[in-house]
Coordinates of N, CA and C in Angstrom, one line a residue:
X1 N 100.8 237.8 -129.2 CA 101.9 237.3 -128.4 C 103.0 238.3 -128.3
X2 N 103.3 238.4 -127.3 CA 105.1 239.3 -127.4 C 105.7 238.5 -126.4
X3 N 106.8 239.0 -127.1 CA 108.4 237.7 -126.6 C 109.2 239.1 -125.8
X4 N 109.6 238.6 -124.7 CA 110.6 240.1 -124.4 C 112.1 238.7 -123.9
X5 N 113.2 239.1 -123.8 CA 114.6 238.5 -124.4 C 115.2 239.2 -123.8
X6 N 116.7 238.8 -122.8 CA 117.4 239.6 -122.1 C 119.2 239.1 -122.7
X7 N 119.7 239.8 -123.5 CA 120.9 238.9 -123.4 C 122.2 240.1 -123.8
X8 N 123.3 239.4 -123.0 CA 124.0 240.5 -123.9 C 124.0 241.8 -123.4
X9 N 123.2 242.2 -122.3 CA 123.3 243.5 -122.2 C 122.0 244.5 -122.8
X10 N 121.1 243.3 -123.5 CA 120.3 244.0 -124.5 C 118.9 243.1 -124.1
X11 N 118.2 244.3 -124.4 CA 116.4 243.8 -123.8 C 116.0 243.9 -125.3
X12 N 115.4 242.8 -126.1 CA 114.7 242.7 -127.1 C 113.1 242.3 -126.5
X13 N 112.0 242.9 -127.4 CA 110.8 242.9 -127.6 C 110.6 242.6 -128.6
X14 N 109.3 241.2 -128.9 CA 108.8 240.9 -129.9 C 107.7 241.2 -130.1
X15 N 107.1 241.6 -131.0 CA 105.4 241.6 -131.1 C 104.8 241.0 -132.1
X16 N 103.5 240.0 -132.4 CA 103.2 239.4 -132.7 C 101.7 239.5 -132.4
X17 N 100.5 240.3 -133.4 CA 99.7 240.6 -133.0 C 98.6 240.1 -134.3
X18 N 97.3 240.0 -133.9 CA 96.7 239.8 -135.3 C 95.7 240.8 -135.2
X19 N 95.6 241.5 -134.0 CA 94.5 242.9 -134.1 C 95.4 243.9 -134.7
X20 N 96.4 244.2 -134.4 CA 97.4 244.9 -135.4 C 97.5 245.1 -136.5
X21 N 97.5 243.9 -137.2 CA 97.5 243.3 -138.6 C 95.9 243.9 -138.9
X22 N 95.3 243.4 -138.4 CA 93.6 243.8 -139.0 C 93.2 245.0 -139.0
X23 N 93.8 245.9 -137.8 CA 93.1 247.5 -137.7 C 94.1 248.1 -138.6
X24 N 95.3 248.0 -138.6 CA 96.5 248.7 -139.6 C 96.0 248.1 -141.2
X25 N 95.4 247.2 -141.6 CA 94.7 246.5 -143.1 C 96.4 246.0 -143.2
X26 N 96.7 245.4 -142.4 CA 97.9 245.2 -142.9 C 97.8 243.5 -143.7
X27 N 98.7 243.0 -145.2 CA 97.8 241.9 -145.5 C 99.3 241.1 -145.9
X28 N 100.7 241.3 -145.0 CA 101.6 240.7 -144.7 C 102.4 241.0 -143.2
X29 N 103.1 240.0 -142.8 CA 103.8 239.4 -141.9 C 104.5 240.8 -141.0
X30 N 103.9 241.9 -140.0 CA 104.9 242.5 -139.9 C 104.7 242.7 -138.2
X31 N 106.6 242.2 -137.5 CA 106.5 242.2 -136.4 C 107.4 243.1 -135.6
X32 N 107.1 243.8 -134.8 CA 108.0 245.2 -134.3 C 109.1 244.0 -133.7
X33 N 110.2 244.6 -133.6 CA 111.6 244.1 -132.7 C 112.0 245.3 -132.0
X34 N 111.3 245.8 -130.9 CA 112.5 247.1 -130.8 C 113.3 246.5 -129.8
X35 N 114.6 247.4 -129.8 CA 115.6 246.6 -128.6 C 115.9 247.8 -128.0
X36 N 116.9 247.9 -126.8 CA 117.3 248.8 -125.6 C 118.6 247.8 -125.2
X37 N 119.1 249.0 -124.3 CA 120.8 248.8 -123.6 C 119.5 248.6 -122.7
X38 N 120.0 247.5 -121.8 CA 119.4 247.1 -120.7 C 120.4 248.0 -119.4
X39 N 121.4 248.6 -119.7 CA 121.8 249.8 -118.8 C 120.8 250.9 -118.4
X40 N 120.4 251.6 -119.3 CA 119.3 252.7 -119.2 C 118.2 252.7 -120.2
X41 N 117.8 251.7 -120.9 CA 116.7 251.4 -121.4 C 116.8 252.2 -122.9
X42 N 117.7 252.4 -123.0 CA 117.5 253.5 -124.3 C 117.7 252.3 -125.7
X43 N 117.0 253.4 -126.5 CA 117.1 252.4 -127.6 C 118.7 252.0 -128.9
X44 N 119.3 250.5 -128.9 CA 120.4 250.5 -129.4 C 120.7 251.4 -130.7
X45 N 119.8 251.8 -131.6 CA 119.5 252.2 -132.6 C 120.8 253.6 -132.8
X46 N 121.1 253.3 -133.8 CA 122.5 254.4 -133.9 C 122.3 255.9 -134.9
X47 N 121.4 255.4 -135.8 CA 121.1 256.4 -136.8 C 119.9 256.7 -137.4
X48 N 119.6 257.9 -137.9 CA 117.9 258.4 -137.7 C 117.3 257.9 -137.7
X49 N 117.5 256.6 -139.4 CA 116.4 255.8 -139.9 C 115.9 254.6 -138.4
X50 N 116.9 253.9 -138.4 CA 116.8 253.3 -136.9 C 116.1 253.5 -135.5
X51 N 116.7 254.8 -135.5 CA 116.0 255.3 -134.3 C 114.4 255.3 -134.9
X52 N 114.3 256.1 -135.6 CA 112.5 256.1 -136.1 C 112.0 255.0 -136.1
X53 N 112.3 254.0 -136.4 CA 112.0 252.6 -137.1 C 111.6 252.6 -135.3
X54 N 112.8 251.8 -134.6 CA 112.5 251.9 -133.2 C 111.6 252.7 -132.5
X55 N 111.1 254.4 -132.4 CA 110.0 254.9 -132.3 C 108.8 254.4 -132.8
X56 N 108.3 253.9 -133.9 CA 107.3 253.5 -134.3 C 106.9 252.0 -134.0
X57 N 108.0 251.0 -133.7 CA 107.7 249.9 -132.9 C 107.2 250.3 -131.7
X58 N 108.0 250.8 -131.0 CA 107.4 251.1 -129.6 C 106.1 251.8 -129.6
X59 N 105.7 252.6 -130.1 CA 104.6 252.9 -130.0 C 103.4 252.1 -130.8
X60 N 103.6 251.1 -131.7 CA 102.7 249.7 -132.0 C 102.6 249.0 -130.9
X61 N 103.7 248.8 -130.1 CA 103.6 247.6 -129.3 C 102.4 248.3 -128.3
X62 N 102.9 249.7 -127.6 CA 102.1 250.2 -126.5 C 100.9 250.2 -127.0
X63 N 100.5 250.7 -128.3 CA 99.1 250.9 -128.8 C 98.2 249.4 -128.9
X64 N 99.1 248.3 -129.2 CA 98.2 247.5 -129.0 C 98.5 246.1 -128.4
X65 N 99.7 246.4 -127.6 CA 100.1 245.0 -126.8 C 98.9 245.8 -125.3
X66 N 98.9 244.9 -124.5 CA 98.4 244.9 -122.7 C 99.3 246.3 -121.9
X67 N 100.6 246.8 -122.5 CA 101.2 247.6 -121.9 C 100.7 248.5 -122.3
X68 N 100.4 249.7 -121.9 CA 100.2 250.8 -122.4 C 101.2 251.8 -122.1
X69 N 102.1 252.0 -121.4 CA 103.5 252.4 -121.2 C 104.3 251.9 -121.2
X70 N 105.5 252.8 -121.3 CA 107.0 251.9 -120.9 C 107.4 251.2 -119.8
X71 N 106.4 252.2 -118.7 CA 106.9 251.5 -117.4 C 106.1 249.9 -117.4
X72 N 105.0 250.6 -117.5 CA 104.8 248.4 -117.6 C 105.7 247.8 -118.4
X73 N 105.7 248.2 -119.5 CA 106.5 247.3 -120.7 C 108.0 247.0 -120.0
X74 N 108.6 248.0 -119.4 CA 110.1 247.2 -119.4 C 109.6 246.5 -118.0
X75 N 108.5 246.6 -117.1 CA 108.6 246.0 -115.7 C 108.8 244.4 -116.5
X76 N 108.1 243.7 -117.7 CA 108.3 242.4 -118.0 C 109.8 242.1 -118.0
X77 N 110.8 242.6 -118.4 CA 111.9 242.5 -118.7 C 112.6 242.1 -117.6
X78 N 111.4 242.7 -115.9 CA 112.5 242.5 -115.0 C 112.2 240.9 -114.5
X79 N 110.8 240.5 -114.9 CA 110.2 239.2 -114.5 C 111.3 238.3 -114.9
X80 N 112.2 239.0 -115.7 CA 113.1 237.5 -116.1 C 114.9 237.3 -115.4
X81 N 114.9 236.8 -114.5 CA 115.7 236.7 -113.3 C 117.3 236.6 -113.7
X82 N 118.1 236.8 -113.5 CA 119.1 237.0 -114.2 C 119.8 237.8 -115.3
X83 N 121.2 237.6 -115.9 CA 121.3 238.6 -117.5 C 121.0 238.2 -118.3
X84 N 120.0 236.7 -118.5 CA 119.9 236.5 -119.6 C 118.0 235.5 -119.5
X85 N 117.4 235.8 -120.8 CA 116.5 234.8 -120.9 C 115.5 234.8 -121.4
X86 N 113.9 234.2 -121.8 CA 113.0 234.4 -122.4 C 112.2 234.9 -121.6
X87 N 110.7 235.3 -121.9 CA 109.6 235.8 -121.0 C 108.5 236.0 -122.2
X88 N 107.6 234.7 -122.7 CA 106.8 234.7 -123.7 C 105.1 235.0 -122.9
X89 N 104.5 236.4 -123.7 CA 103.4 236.2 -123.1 C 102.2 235.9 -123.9
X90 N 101.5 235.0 -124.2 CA 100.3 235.2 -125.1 C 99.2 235.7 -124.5
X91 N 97.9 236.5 -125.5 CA 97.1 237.1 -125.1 C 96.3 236.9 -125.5
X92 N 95.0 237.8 -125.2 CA 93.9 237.9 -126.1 C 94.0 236.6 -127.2
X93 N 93.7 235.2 -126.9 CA 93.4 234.3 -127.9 C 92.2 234.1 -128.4
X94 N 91.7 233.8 -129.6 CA 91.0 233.5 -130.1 C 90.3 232.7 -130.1
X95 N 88.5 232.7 -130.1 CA 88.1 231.4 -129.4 C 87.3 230.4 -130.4
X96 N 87.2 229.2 -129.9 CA 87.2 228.6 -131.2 C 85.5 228.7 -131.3
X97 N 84.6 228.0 -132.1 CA 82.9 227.9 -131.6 C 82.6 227.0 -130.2
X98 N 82.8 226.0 -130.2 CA 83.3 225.1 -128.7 C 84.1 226.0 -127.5
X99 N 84.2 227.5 -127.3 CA 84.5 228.2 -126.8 C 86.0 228.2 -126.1
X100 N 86.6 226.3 -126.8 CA 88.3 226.6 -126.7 C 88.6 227.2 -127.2
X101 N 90.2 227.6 -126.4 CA 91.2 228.6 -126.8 C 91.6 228.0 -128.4
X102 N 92.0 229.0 -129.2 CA 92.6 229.2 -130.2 C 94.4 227.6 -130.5
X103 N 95.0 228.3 -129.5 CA 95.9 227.8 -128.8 C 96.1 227.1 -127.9
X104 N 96.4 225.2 -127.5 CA 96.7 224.8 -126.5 C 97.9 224.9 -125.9
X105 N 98.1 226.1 -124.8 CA 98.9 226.1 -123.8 C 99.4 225.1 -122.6
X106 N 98.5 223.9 -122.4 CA 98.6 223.1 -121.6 C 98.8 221.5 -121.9
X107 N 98.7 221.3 -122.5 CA 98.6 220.2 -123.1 C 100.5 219.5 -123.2
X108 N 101.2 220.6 -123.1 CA 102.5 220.3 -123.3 C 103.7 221.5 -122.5
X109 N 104.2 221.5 -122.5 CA 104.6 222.2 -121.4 C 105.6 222.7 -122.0
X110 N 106.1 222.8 -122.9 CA 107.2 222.6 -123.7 C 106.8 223.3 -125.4
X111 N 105.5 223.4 -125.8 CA 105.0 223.4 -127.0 C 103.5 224.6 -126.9
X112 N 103.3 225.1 -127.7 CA 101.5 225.6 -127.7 C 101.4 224.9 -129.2
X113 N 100.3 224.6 -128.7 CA 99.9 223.5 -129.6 C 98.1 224.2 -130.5
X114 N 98.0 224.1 -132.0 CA 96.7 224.5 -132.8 C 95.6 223.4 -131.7
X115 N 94.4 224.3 -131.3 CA 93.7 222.9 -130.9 C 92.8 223.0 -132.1
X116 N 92.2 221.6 -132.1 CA 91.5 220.9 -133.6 C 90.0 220.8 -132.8
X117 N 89.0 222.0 -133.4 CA 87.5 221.9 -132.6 C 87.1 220.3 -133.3
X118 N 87.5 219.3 -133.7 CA 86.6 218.3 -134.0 C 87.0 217.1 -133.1
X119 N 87.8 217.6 -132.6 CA 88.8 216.1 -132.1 C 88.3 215.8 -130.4
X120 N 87.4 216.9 -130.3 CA 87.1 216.9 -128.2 C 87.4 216.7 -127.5
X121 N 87.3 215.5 -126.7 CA 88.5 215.3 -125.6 C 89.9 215.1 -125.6
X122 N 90.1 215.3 -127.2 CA 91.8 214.9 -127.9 C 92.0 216.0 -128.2
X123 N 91.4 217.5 -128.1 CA 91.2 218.6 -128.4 C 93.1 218.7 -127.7
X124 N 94.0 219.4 -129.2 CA 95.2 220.1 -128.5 C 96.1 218.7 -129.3
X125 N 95.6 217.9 -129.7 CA 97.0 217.0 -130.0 C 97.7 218.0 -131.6
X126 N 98.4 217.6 -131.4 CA 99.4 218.4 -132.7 C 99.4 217.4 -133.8
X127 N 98.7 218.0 -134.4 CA 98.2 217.5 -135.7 C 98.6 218.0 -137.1
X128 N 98.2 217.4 -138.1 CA 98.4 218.1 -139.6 C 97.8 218.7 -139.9
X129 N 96.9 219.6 -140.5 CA 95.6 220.0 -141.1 C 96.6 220.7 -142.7
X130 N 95.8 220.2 -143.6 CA 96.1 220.9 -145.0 C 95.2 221.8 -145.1

């Protein structure tokens, strides 16, 4: 998944990947944020450590989001109409054995929802699992 965010003046990028996590052996929670002046794209980051931090997101996200440059990457930013807003994209999901999506997207319009391979044509209701 990556979230791109317009507010403020400021373009935030989320990333949210689980091929990332697996090719890096990574075996906790870690999600790039880099942000930019939505004036000229540059990054807000003020001091070395930051700025690097921000270099090395960006180049996670390009390496393994669907962008493979900046220019695609900031074109999403422009999909979102106005100075302010969300632009959620999910990708690459995971398929279940029943060859559903990982994730129901449709089912609510409002929600993505775990779908449950046992439940079939109720496949997608939001449920509990322990």
């Amino acid at each position: 998944m990556i979230l791109f965010t317009k507010r403020d003046g400021v373009l935030t990028c989320l990333f949210l990947s689980r091929t990332f996590h697996e090719e890096e052996k990574i075996d906790e929670v870690v999600v790039p944020l880099p942000a930019f002046k939505a004036t000229d794209k540059s990054s807000i980051a003020d001091n070395p450590d930051d700025k690097k931090r921000h270099e090395i997101e960006v180049s996670l996200i390009l390496k393994y989001s669907p962008f493979k440059c900046l220019k695609d990457l900031f074109a999403q930013f422009d999909k979102i109409k106005g100075p302010s807003g969300t632009l959620v994209i999910i990708y690459n999901m995971k398929l279940l054995d029943n060859g559903e999506a990982e994730l129901d997207v449709f089912s609510d319009s409002r929600d993505v929802i775990l779908t449950h391979p046992d439940l079939g044509e109720n496949a997608g209701m939001d449920i509990d699992v322990e």
